[in-house]
């Protein structure tokens, strides 16, 4: 089967820092692929390049067999490529329901329709039910706990019916119960056919959830394979322990 | 619940009925004159709010479009005879469309920048427009200004046509604002205001809603400029394109509360009537400006987000307390939700809302 996402020789420099240094990787459909690597190895930058938040200096990205290099984030989102942020980004002054509604990728004509139509409420209601956020539907996002905000951001990108979701550290700064919740929802959506690419520092989380695991070091892939092999790979050990 | 649903429209009907009935109280001319100017500012603040409030783009260039409207009106009647006193009012929609069309490319360029840079770009636009008004003598007659034939309205009720036209325009501006708040347009603008990159990343039509709000906003502003030109009967560049107009609009909107329906109107009524009355009672001295500034500073210190949002917050908090006291199924405060997470939520709380 063809790869869902393919990154070829992507490069991004900030001044003298080569944040992403000719990175290549492949995400197969229906996997939960992990992207790990030491701090500053370029994971977030790579996410930004793939999802259209930053233009790459060079290299190529293709998604579902089509070249998407340099496409803008909004159109990629509409085409089923969505992501969340390391620091959860939700709209604090909008309610939880509104945060979900605004993420549905509306057409021009729908802009003039009701802010929250009946069908919005139904759709959002189902999602809130699934994520057990129903009781906070009318609260402002600013009133949620950090973990709830991460969950909300995750739920929101589901409004566009994505085929690939890229999560940047979904469990960072989140309590253990919420980590389990997050895992549960990822598994459910994975079972429903969504592919995941997850940046994560929590190794036990990665080990029990992800396969394969890709390791990034100094802006390039140094390993890709089954989770069991990661821990014994000398290159990986070197990247984490060495230099 | 139903009483709250009808409270908004009712407030609007009462407000406009009151406004419309004011002239029948035989008010003095100077009072009506203040009201005309107050309405002008109420319309302009409401319009500015569409882009400065809802979209979060603090334009300082709106006075340029006020001037464009004023000159458009004056120029038209340099070349066309006025057949009836009401004719200039009928021209207003065209003036609005013209300014909206000019606003479109301006927005495409200016709205690539944000916040403080955007403010600087737009105030530059204002000074460029003013310079053009002074120097395109063939068109604007430069510093000599332009005049429009005096309206043939009887002296006793001279202000009324202007006053009623402005009421219609205010209803239009507030109606648009209301529509924006109730539609996905408003939702999109709120997302743009909070985090534009994130909004773009989740498929919000960022550029489209920005351009639309700017265009509509400056179109309405220009229509006020057109009315003003006709009301004054003559225009000079320094008054038609006046930075003080921009500043007043911005202050009024901040005072009343950005991104609210009533905030800009309230701000205009407080500051414009206050300023004019102070100017009237303190005479020609500039002391009224100090008093004006004091009022503004005092309110902004007490209510940094403006009057209307502060009141809304307080009402919202009180409503929650009442609901909790009555055992309503909803968390009362951020504190309650912060300590709990989704798993520990009591099943009975689910499914609400
Ligand atoms: N906008 C930027 N400007 C300058 N340097 C940047 C920028 N973004 C990232 N960098 C640098 O690029 C490198 C890679 O950063 P990046 O955030 O992609 O790493 P990461 O793998 O996500 O790290 P972490 O695990 O800490 O989140 C770092 O050295 C960082 O300082
Ligand atoms: Mg990162």
Coordinates of C-alpha atoms and ligand atoms in Angstrom, one line a residue:
Chain A
X1 CA 0.0 0.0 0.0
X2 CA 1.2 3.5 -0.8
X3 CA 2.4 5.7 2.1
X4 CA -0.1 8.1 3.5
X5 CA 2.5 10.8 4.2
X6 CA 5.9 10.9 2.7
X7 CA 8.6 13.4 3.6
X8 CA 11.7 13.7 1.4
X9 CA 14.9 15.5 2.3
X10 CA 13.1 18.3 4.1
X11 CA 15.4 21.2 5.2
X12 CA 14.6 24.2 7.5
X13 CA 17.2 26.5 8.9
X14 CA 16.8 29.3 11.4
X15 CA 19.8 31.5 11.0
X16 CA 22.6 29.1 11.6
X17 CA 20.5 26.4 13.3
X18 CA 19.6 23.6 11.0
X19 CA 16.4 22.6 12.8
X20 CA 15.4 20.1 10.2
X21 CA 18.3 18.8 8.2
X22 CA 17.3 16.7 5.2
X23 CA 14.7 14.7 7.0
X24 CA 12.9 11.9 5.3
X25 CA 10.2 9.7 6.7
X26 CA 7.2 7.7 5.8
X27 CA 3.8 7.3 7.6
X28 CA 1.9 4.2 6.5
X29 CA -1.9 4.3 6.5
X30 CA -3.7 3.0 9.6
X31 CA -0.7 3.1 11.9
X32 CA -0.1 5.0 15.1
X33 CA 3.4 6.2 14.3
X34 CA 5.5 7.8 16.9
X35 CA 8.1 10.5 16.3
X36 CA 10.5 10.7 19.1
X37 CA 13.8 12.4 19.7
X38 CA 15.7 14.5 22.2
X39 CA 14.7 18.1 22.9
X40 CA 15.5 20.4 20.0
X41 CA 15.8 17.6 17.5
X42 CA 13.4 19.3 15.2
X43 CA 10.1 17.4 15.8
X44 CA 7.9 20.4 16.2
X45 CA 9.6 22.2 13.3
X46 CA 9.0 19.1 11.1
X47 CA 5.3 19.2 12.1
X48 CA 5.2 22.9 11.1
X49 CA 6.8 22.1 7.7
X50 CA 4.5 19.2 6.9
X51 CA 1.3 21.0 8.0
X52 CA 2.0 24.2 6.1
X53 CA 2.7 26.5 9.1
X54 CA 6.2 27.0 7.9
X55 CA 7.6 26.9 4.4
X56 CA 10.6 24.5 4.0
X57 CA 13.9 25.7 2.5
X58 CA 13.9 22.6 0.3
X59 CA 12.6 19.1 0.2
X60 CA 9.2 17.5 -0.6
X61 CA 6.1 16.5 1.2
X62 CA 3.4 14.3 -0.2
X63 CA 0.1 13.4 1.3
X64 CA -2.2 10.7 -0.1
X65 CA 0.1 10.5 -3.2
X66 CA 0.0 14.2 -4.0
X67 CA 2.7 16.8 -3.6
X68 CA 1.6 19.2 -0.9
X69 CA 5.0 21.0 -0.4
X70 CA 4.3 24.7 0.5
X71 CA 0.5 24.3 0.6
X72 CA -1.3 26.5 3.1
X73 CA -2.3 25.0 6.4
X74 CA -6.0 25.7 5.9
X75 CA -6.3 23.8 2.6
X76 CA -4.4 20.9 4.0
X77 CA -6.7 20.8 7.0
X78 CA -9.7 20.7 4.6
X79 CA -8.0 17.9 2.8
X80 CA -7.7 15.8 5.9
X81 CA -4.3 16.6 7.3
X82 CA -4.7 18.1 10.8
X83 CA -2.5 18.6 13.8
X84 CA -2.5 19.8 17.4
X85 CA 0.1 21.9 19.2
X86 CA 2.7 21.2 21.9
X87 CA 1.1 24.1 23.9
X88 CA -2.6 23.5 23.4
X89 CA -4.0 26.2 21.1
X90 CA -7.7 26.7 21.6
X91 CA -9.7 29.9 21.5
X92 CA -10.0 31.0 25.1
X93 CA -12.9 33.5 24.6
X94 CA -15.0 31.0 22.7
X95 CA -17.1 28.4 24.4
X96 CA -16.3 24.7 24.1
X97 CA -19.1 24.2 21.7
X98 CA -17.9 27.1 19.6
X99 CA -14.3 25.9 19.6
X100 CA -15.6 22.7 18.0
X101 CA -18.0 24.4 15.6
X102 CA -15.4 26.8 14.2
X103 CA -13.1 23.9 13.3
X104 CA -15.6 22.3 10.9
X105 CA -14.1 23.9 7.8
X106 CA -17.1 25.8 6.6
X107 CA -17.7 26.9 3.0
X108 CA -18.3 30.5 2.0
X109 CA -22.1 30.2 2.0
X110 CA -22.2 28.7 5.5
X111 CA -20.4 31.8 6.9
X112 CA -23.7 33.6 6.8
X113 CA -25.6 30.8 8.6
X114 CA -26.3 30.7 12.3
X115 CA -23.3 30.8 14.6
X116 CA -24.5 27.5 16.1
X117 CA -27.1 25.8 14.0
X118 CA -29.1 22.9 15.1
X119 CA -27.0 20.5 13.1
X120 CA -23.9 22.0 14.6
X121 CA -25.2 21.4 18.0
X122 CA -26.0 17.8 17.2
X123 CA -22.7 17.1 15.6
X124 CA -20.8 18.9 18.4
X125 CA -23.0 17.2 21.0
X126 CA -22.0 13.7 19.8
X127 CA -18.3 14.6 19.9
X128 CA -18.7 16.2 23.4
X129 CA -20.5 13.1 24.6
X130 CA -17.7 10.9 23.2
X131 CA -15.0 13.0 24.9
X132 CA -17.1 13.4 28.1
X133 CA -17.0 17.2 27.8
X134 CA -20.7 17.6 27.7
X135 CA -20.9 19.2 31.1
X136 CA -18.5 22.0 30.0
X137 CA -20.1 22.6 26.6
X138 CA -21.1 26.2 27.5
X139 CA -18.0 27.1 29.4
X140 CA -15.3 29.3 27.8
X141 CA -12.2 27.3 26.9
X142 CA -10.3 29.6 29.2
X143 CA -12.2 28.0 32.1
X144 CA -11.0 24.5 31.3
X145 CA -8.0 22.7 32.9
X146 CA -4.9 22.4 30.7
X147 CA -5.7 18.7 30.1
X148 CA -9.2 19.4 29.1
X149 CA -7.9 22.1 26.7
X150 CA -5.6 19.5 25.1
X151 CA -8.5 17.1 24.8
X152 CA -10.7 19.9 23.3
X153 CA -8.0 20.7 20.7
X154 CA -7.9 17.1 19.8
X155 CA -11.7 16.8 19.6
X156 CA -11.8 20.0 17.5
X157 CA -9.6 18.7 14.7
X158 CA -11.9 15.7 14.3
X159 CA -14.6 18.1 13.1
X160 CA -13.0 18.1 9.6
X161 CA -13.0 14.2 9.3
X162 CA -9.2 14.0 8.9
X163 CA -7.4 11.0 7.6
X164 CA -4.1 11.9 9.4
X165 CA -3.8 13.5 12.7
X166 CA -0.5 14.8 14.0
X167 CA -0.4 15.2 17.8
X168 CA 2.5 17.2 19.3
X169 CA 3.1 15.9 22.8
X170 CA -0.5 15.1 23.6
X171 CA 0.4 14.1 27.2
X172 CA 2.8 16.8 28.2
X173 CA 1.7 18.6 31.3
X174 CA -1.4 16.4 31.7
X175 CA -2.4 14.4 34.7
X176 CA -2.2 10.5 34.6
X177 CA -5.9 10.0 34.4
X178 CA -6.1 12.4 31.4
X179 CA -3.3 10.6 29.7
X180 CA -5.3 7.4 29.9
X181 CA -8.3 9.3 28.5
X182 CA -6.2 10.6 25.6
X183 CA -4.9 7.2 24.9
X184 CA -8.4 5.8 24.9
X185 CA -9.6 8.3 22.3
X186 CA -6.6 7.8 20.1
X187 CA -7.2 4.1 20.1
X188 CA -10.9 4.6 19.3
X189 CA -10.3 6.9 16.4
X190 CA -7.5 4.7 15.2
X191 CA -9.9 1.8 15.1
X192 CA -12.3 4.0 13.1
X193 CA -9.6 4.3 10.4
X194 CA -7.6 7.5 11.3
X195 CA -3.9 7.4 11.0
X196 CA -1.8 9.1 13.7
X197 CA 1.7 10.6 13.9
X198 CA 2.5 11.4 17.5
X199 CA 5.4 13.3 18.9
X200 CA 5.9 12.2 22.5
X201 CA 8.5 12.1 25.3
X202 CA 6.6 9.7 27.5
X203 CA 8.2 6.4 26.5
X204 CA 5.8 4.1 28.2
X205 CA 3.0 5.8 26.4
X206 CA 4.9 5.4 23.1
X207 CA 5.7 1.8 23.8
X208 CA 2.2 0.6 24.5
X209 CA 0.5 2.7 21.8
X210 CA 2.7 3.2 18.8
X211 CA 4.1 1.1 16.0
X212 CA 6.3 2.0 14.3
X213 CA 8.6 4.4 16.1
X214 CA 10.6 7.0 14.2
X215 CA 13.6 8.6 15.9
X216 CA 14.7 12.1 15.0
X217 CA 18.1 13.5 16.0
X218 CA 19.5 16.8 14.9
X219 CA 16.9 17.3 12.3
X220 CA 17.0 13.9 10.6
X221 CA 15.6 10.4 10.9
X222 CA 18.1 8.0 12.5
X223 CA 15.8 5.1 13.1
X224 CA 12.5 3.7 12.1
X225 CA 11.1 0.4 13.3
X226 CA 9.2 -1.6 15.9
X227 CA 9.1 -0.2 19.4
X228 CA 10.9 -3.2 20.9
X229 CA 13.9 -2.5 18.7
X230 CA 14.2 1.2 19.6
X231 CA 15.6 0.7 23.0
X232 CA 18.4 -1.5 21.9
X233 CA 19.5 0.5 18.9
X234 CA 23.0 2.0 19.5
X235 CA 22.3 5.0 17.3
X236 CA 19.2 5.9 19.4
X237 CA 21.0 5.3 22.7
X238 CA 23.8 7.5 21.4
X239 CA 21.4 10.3 20.4
X240 CA 19.7 10.3 23.8
X241 CA 22.7 9.7 26.0
X242 CA 25.6 11.0 24.0
X243 CA 26.5 14.5 23.0
Chain B
X1 CA -34.9 31.6 29.3
X2 CA -37.6 33.1 27.0
X3 CA -37.5 36.4 28.8
X4 CA -33.8 36.6 28.1
X5 CA -34.3 35.8 24.4
X6 CA -36.6 38.7 24.0
X7 CA -34.6 41.1 26.1
X8 CA -32.2 42.0 23.3
X9 CA -34.7 42.8 20.5
X10 CA -36.8 44.7 23.1
X11 CA -33.9 46.8 24.1
X12 CA -33.3 47.7 20.4
X13 CA -36.9 48.6 19.8
X14 CA -37.1 50.8 22.9
X15 CA -33.8 52.5 22.1
X16 CA -34.7 53.3 18.5
X17 CA -38.3 54.4 19.4
X18 CA -36.8 56.8 22.0
X19 CA -34.3 58.1 19.5
X20 CA -36.9 58.7 16.8
X21 CA -39.2 60.5 19.2
X22 CA -36.6 62.9 20.6
X23 CA -37.1 65.6 17.9
X24 CA -40.8 65.9 18.8
X25 CA -39.9 67.2 22.3
X26 CA -39.0 70.6 20.8
X27 CA -35.4 70.3 21.7
X28 CA -33.2 73.4 21.2
X29 CA -31.1 73.5 18.0
X30 CA -27.9 73.1 19.9
X31 CA -29.2 69.9 21.6
X32 CA -30.3 68.5 18.3
X33 CA -26.9 69.4 16.8
X34 CA -25.2 67.5 19.6
X35 CA -27.5 64.5 18.9
X36 CA -26.6 64.6 15.2
X37 CA -22.9 64.4 15.9
X38 CA -23.5 61.8 18.6
X39 CA -25.3 59.6 16.1
X40 CA -22.5 60.1 13.5
X41 CA -20.0 58.9 16.1
X42 CA -22.3 56.0 17.1
X43 CA -22.5 54.8 13.5
X44 CA -18.7 55.2 13.0
X45 CA -17.8 53.5 16.3
X46 CA -20.2 50.6 15.5
X47 CA -18.6 50.3 12.1
X48 CA -15.1 50.5 13.4
X49 CA -16.0 47.8 15.9
X50 CA -16.5 45.4 13.0
X51 CA -12.9 45.4 12.1
X52 CA -11.2 46.9 15.3
X53 CA -13.4 44.9 17.7
X54 CA -14.5 41.7 16.1
X55 CA -11.6 41.1 13.8
X56 CA -9.1 42.5 16.3
X57 CA -7.5 44.9 13.7
X58 CA -7.2 48.3 15.3
X59 CA -7.5 50.5 12.3
X60 CA -6.4 54.1 12.8
X61 CA -7.2 55.0 9.2
X62 CA -11.0 55.1 9.3
X63 CA -11.0 58.9 9.1
X64 CA -9.6 58.6 5.6
X65 CA -12.7 56.8 4.6
X66 CA -14.9 59.4 6.4
X67 CA -13.0 61.9 4.2
X68 CA -13.5 59.9 1.1
X69 CA -17.2 59.8 1.7
X70 CA -17.3 63.6 2.4
X71 CA -15.4 64.4 -0.8
X72 CA -17.4 61.9 -2.9
X73 CA -20.6 63.7 -1.8
X74 CA -19.2 67.2 -2.3
X75 CA -17.7 66.3 -5.7
X76 CA -20.8 64.7 -7.0
X77 CA -22.8 67.9 -6.4
X78 CA -20.0 70.1 -7.9
X79 CA -21.0 68.5 -11.1
X80 CA -24.7 67.7 -10.6
X81 CA -27.4 70.1 -9.6
X82 CA -29.4 69.1 -6.4
X83 CA -33.0 68.8 -7.4
X84 CA -34.4 68.1 -4.0
X85 CA -33.0 68.3 -0.5
X86 CA -33.3 64.6 -0.1
X87 CA -31.3 63.7 -3.1
X88 CA -27.9 63.6 -1.4
X89 CA -29.3 61.0 1.1
X90 CA -30.2 58.8 -1.8
X91 CA -26.7 59.0 -3.0
X92 CA -25.3 57.6 0.3
X93 CA -25.5 53.9 -0.7
X94 CA -23.3 54.6 -3.7
X95 CA -20.9 56.5 -1.5
X96 CA -20.7 53.5 0.8
X97 CA -20.1 51.1 -2.1
X98 CA -17.4 53.3 -3.5
X99 CA -15.5 53.4 -0.2
X100 CA -16.0 49.7 0.3
X101 CA -14.5 49.1 -3.1
X102 CA -11.5 51.3 -2.3
X103 CA -11.2 49.6 1.1
X104 CA -10.8 46.2 -0.5
X105 CA -7.3 46.6 -2.0
X106 CA -6.3 48.6 1.0
X107 CA -7.3 45.8 3.3
X108 CA -5.5 43.2 1.1
X109 CA -2.3 45.1 1.7
X110 CA -2.7 46.5 5.2
X111 CA -4.1 43.3 6.7
X112 CA -1.0 41.4 5.9
X113 CA 0.4 43.2 9.0
X114 CA -1.1 42.8 12.5
X115 CA -1.8 44.8 15.7
X116 CA 0.7 47.7 16.1
X117 CA 2.1 47.5 12.6
X118 CA -1.4 47.5 11.2
X119 CA -2.2 50.5 13.3
X120 CA 0.8 52.3 11.9
X121 CA 0.1 51.3 8.3
X122 CA -3.5 52.5 8.5
X123 CA -2.6 55.8 10.2
X124 CA -0.1 56.3 7.3
X125 CA -3.0 55.8 4.9
X126 CA -4.9 58.5 6.8
X127 CA -2.0 61.0 6.4
X128 CA -1.5 60.1 2.7
X129 CA -5.2 60.7 2.1
X130 CA -5.1 64.1 3.9
X131 CA -2.1 65.1 1.9
X132 CA -3.9 64.1 -1.3
X133 CA -6.9 66.1 -0.2
X134 CA -4.7 69.2 0.2
X135 CA -2.7 68.7 -2.9
X136 CA -5.0 67.3 -5.6
X137 CA -6.2 70.9 -6.2
X138 CA -7.9 70.2 -9.5
X139 CA -10.2 67.7 -7.8
X140 CA -10.5 68.8 -4.2
X141 CA -9.8 72.6 -4.5
X142 CA -7.0 72.1 -1.9
X143 CA -7.1 74.1 1.3
X144 CA -9.9 76.3 -0.1
X145 CA -12.2 73.4 0.4
X146 CA -15.5 72.6 -1.4
X147 CA -19.0 73.6 -0.6
X148 CA -22.3 71.9 -1.2
X149 CA -25.5 74.0 -1.8
X150 CA -27.3 74.5 1.5
X151 CA -30.2 72.1 1.9
X152 CA -33.6 73.8 1.3
X153 CA -34.9 72.6 4.7
X154 CA -36.9 75.0 6.9
X155 CA -34.8 76.5 9.7
X156 CA -37.1 75.2 12.4
X157 CA -36.6 71.6 11.6
X158 CA -33.3 71.8 9.8
X159 CA -31.6 68.9 11.6
X160 CA -34.4 66.4 11.3
X161 CA -33.6 64.9 7.9
X162 CA -30.0 64.4 8.9
X163 CA -31.0 63.0 12.3
X164 CA -33.4 60.5 10.9
X165 CA -31.0 59.4 8.2
X166 CA -28.4 58.8 10.8
X167 CA -30.9 56.7 12.8
X168 CA -31.5 54.5 9.8
X169 CA -27.7 54.2 9.3
X170 CA -27.2 53.4 13.0
X171 CA -29.9 50.7 12.7
X172 CA -28.1 49.4 9.7
X173 CA -24.7 49.3 11.4
X174 CA -26.1 47.7 14.5
X175 CA -28.1 45.3 12.4
X176 CA -25.0 44.2 10.6
X177 CA -23.2 43.9 13.9
X178 CA -26.0 41.8 15.3
X179 CA -26.0 39.6 12.2
X180 CA -22.2 39.2 12.5
X181 CA -22.4 38.1 16.1
X182 CA -25.1 35.6 15.4
X183 CA -23.5 34.0 12.4
X184 CA -20.4 31.9 11.6
X185 CA -18.9 35.1 10.3
X186 CA -18.7 36.4 13.9
X187 CA -17.4 33.0 15.1
X188 CA -14.7 33.1 12.4
X189 CA -13.8 36.7 13.3
X190 CA -13.5 35.8 17.0
X191 CA -11.1 33.0 16.0
X192 CA -9.1 35.3 13.9
X193 CA -8.9 37.8 16.7
X194 CA -7.7 35.2 19.2
X195 CA -5.2 33.3 17.2
X196 CA -5.1 34.0 13.5
X197 CA -2.6 31.3 12.5
X198 CA -4.4 28.6 14.4
X199 CA -7.7 29.8 12.8
X200 CA -6.2 29.6 9.3
X201 CA -4.9 26.1 10.2
X202 CA -8.3 24.8 11.0
X203 CA -9.8 26.0 7.7
X204 CA -11.3 29.3 8.8
X205 CA -11.6 31.7 5.7
X206 CA -9.3 34.1 7.4
X207 CA -8.6 36.4 4.5
X208 CA -12.2 36.5 3.3
X209 CA -13.7 37.4 6.6
X210 CA -11.0 40.1 7.3
X211 CA -11.6 41.7 3.9
X212 CA -15.3 41.6 4.3
X213 CA -15.3 43.2 7.7
X214 CA -12.9 45.9 6.7
X215 CA -14.8 46.7 3.5
X216 CA -18.2 46.9 5.2
X217 CA -16.7 48.9 8.0
X218 CA -15.2 51.6 5.8
X219 CA -18.3 51.7 3.6
X220 CA -20.5 52.6 6.6
X221 CA -17.9 55.1 7.8
X222 CA -17.8 56.9 4.4
X223 CA -21.6 57.2 4.4
X224 CA -21.3 59.2 7.6
X225 CA -18.7 61.3 5.9
X226 CA -21.2 62.0 3.1
X227 CA -23.9 63.0 5.6
X228 CA -21.5 65.2 7.5
X229 CA -20.4 67.0 4.3
X230 CA -24.0 67.8 3.4
X231 CA -24.8 68.8 7.0
X232 CA -21.9 71.2 7.2
X233 CA -22.3 72.5 3.7
X234 CA -18.6 72.9 3.1
X235 CA -15.5 70.8 3.7
X236 CA -11.9 71.5 4.3
X237 CA -9.2 68.9 4.1
X238 CA -8.1 69.2 7.7
X239 CA -11.5 68.5 9.0
X240 CA -12.7 66.0 6.4
X241 CA -9.6 63.8 7.0
X242 CA -9.0 64.4 10.7
X243 CA -6.9 62.1 13.0
X244 CA -9.0 63.3 15.9
X245 CA -12.0 61.6 14.3
X246 CA -10.2 58.3 14.2
X247 CA -9.0 58.8 17.8
X248 CA -12.6 59.6 19.0
X249 CA -14.0 56.5 17.3
X250 CA -11.4 54.2 18.8
X251 CA -11.8 55.7 22.3
X252 CA -15.5 55.4 22.2
X253 CA -15.3 51.7 21.2
X254 CA -12.8 50.9 23.8
X255 CA -14.8 52.7 26.5
X256 CA -18.1 51.0 25.7
X257 CA -16.5 47.6 25.0
X258 CA -15.0 46.1 21.8
X259 CA -16.7 43.3 20.0
X260 CA -20.1 44.0 21.6
X261 CA -23.3 45.3 20.1
X262 CA -24.0 48.2 22.4
X263 CA -20.5 49.1 23.6
X264 CA -19.6 51.4 20.7
X265 CA -23.0 53.1 20.8
X266 CA -22.7 53.6 24.5
X267 CA -19.2 54.9 24.2
X268 CA -20.3 57.4 21.6
X269 CA -23.2 58.7 23.6
X270 CA -21.0 59.1 26.7
X271 CA -18.0 60.7 25.1
X272 CA -19.6 62.8 22.3
X273 CA -22.4 64.2 24.4
X274 CA -20.0 64.7 27.3
X275 CA -17.4 66.4 25.2
X276 CA -19.9 68.7 23.4
X277 CA -21.6 69.6 26.6
X278 CA -18.3 70.3 28.4
X279 CA -17.2 72.3 25.4
X280 CA -20.4 74.2 25.6
X281 CA -20.3 74.9 29.3
X282 CA -16.6 75.5 29.6
X283 CA -16.6 77.8 26.6
X284 CA -13.9 78.1 24.0
X285 CA -11.1 77.0 26.4
X286 CA -9.5 73.6 25.9
X287 CA -10.2 72.5 29.4
X288 CA -13.0 70.2 28.3
X289 CA -10.4 68.0 26.6
X290 CA -8.8 67.4 30.0
X291 CA -12.1 66.5 31.6
X292 CA -12.8 64.2 28.6
X293 CA -9.5 62.5 29.0
X294 CA -10.1 62.1 32.8
X295 CA -13.5 60.4 32.2
X296 CA -12.0 58.0 29.7
X297 CA -9.0 57.1 31.9
X298 CA -11.1 56.6 35.0
X299 CA -13.5 54.2 33.3
X300 CA -10.7 52.3 31.6
X301 CA -8.9 51.9 34.9
X302 CA -12.0 50.5 36.6
X303 CA -13.1 48.5 33.6
X304 CA -10.2 47.7 31.3
X305 CA -12.3 45.8 28.8
X306 CA -14.9 48.5 28.6
X307 CA -18.2 49.1 30.1
X308 CA -20.4 46.5 28.4
X309 CA -18.1 43.5 28.8
X310 CA -17.5 44.3 32.5
X311 CA -21.3 44.3 33.1
X312 CA -21.8 41.2 31.1
X313 CA -19.1 39.4 33.1
X314 CA -20.7 40.3 36.3
X315 CA -24.2 39.2 35.1
X316 CA -22.8 35.9 33.9
X317 CA -21.1 35.2 37.2
X318 CA -24.3 36.1 39.1
X319 CA -26.4 33.9 36.9
X320 CA -24.0 31.0 37.5
X321 CA -24.2 31.5 41.3
X322 CA -27.9 31.4 41.1
X323 CA -28.0 28.3 39.0
X324 CA -25.6 26.5 41.4
X325 CA -27.7 27.6 44.4
X326 CA -30.7 26.2 42.6
X327 CA -28.9 23.0 42.0
X328 CA -28.6 23.5 38.3
X329 CA -26.4 20.9 36.6
X330 CA -23.4 23.0 35.6
X331 CA -20.1 23.7 37.2
X332 CA -20.1 27.0 38.9
X333 CA -16.6 28.3 38.4
X334 CA -13.3 27.6 36.7
X335 CA -12.0 26.2 40.0
X336 CA -14.4 23.3 40.0
X337 CA -13.6 22.2 36.5
X338 CA -9.9 22.7 37.0
X339 CA -9.5 20.1 39.7
X340 CA -11.7 17.6 38.0
X341 CA -11.1 16.1 34.6
X342 CA -13.3 14.4 32.1
X343 CA -13.1 11.0 33.7
X344 CA -14.1 12.1 37.2
X345 CA -17.1 13.9 35.9
X346 CA -20.2 12.8 37.7
X347 CA -22.4 10.9 35.2
X348 CA -25.4 12.9 36.2
X349 CA -23.7 16.1 34.9
X350 CA -23.3 14.7 31.4
X351 CA -25.6 15.4 28.5
X352 CA -26.3 18.9 29.7
X353 CA -26.1 21.7 27.1
Ligands
LIG1 N1 11.0 29.9 15.1 C1 12.2 29.5 15.4 N2 13.3 30.4 15.3 C2 14.5 30.0 15.6 N3 14.9 28.8 16.0 C3 13.9 27.9 16.1 C4 12.5 28.2 15.8 N4 11.8 27.1 16.0 C5 12.7 26.1 16.4 N5 13.9 26.6 16.5 C6 15.1 25.8 16.8 O1 15.1 24.7 16.0 C7 15.5 23.6 16.8 C8 14.5 22.5 16.8 O2 13.3 22.9 17.5 P1 12.0 22.1 17.6 O3 11.1 22.9 18.4 O4 11.6 21.7 16.3 O5 12.5 20.9 18.5 P2 11.6 19.7 19.2 O6 12.2 18.4 18.7 O7 10.2 19.9 18.9 O8 12.0 20.0 20.7 P3 11.1 19.7 22.0 O9 11.1 18.2 22.2 O10 11.7 20.4 23.1 O11 9.7 20.1 21.7 C9 15.9 24.1 18.2 O12 17.2 24.3 18.3 C10 15.1 25.3 18.3 O13 15.7 26.2 19.1
LIG2 MG1 8.5 20.3 20.1

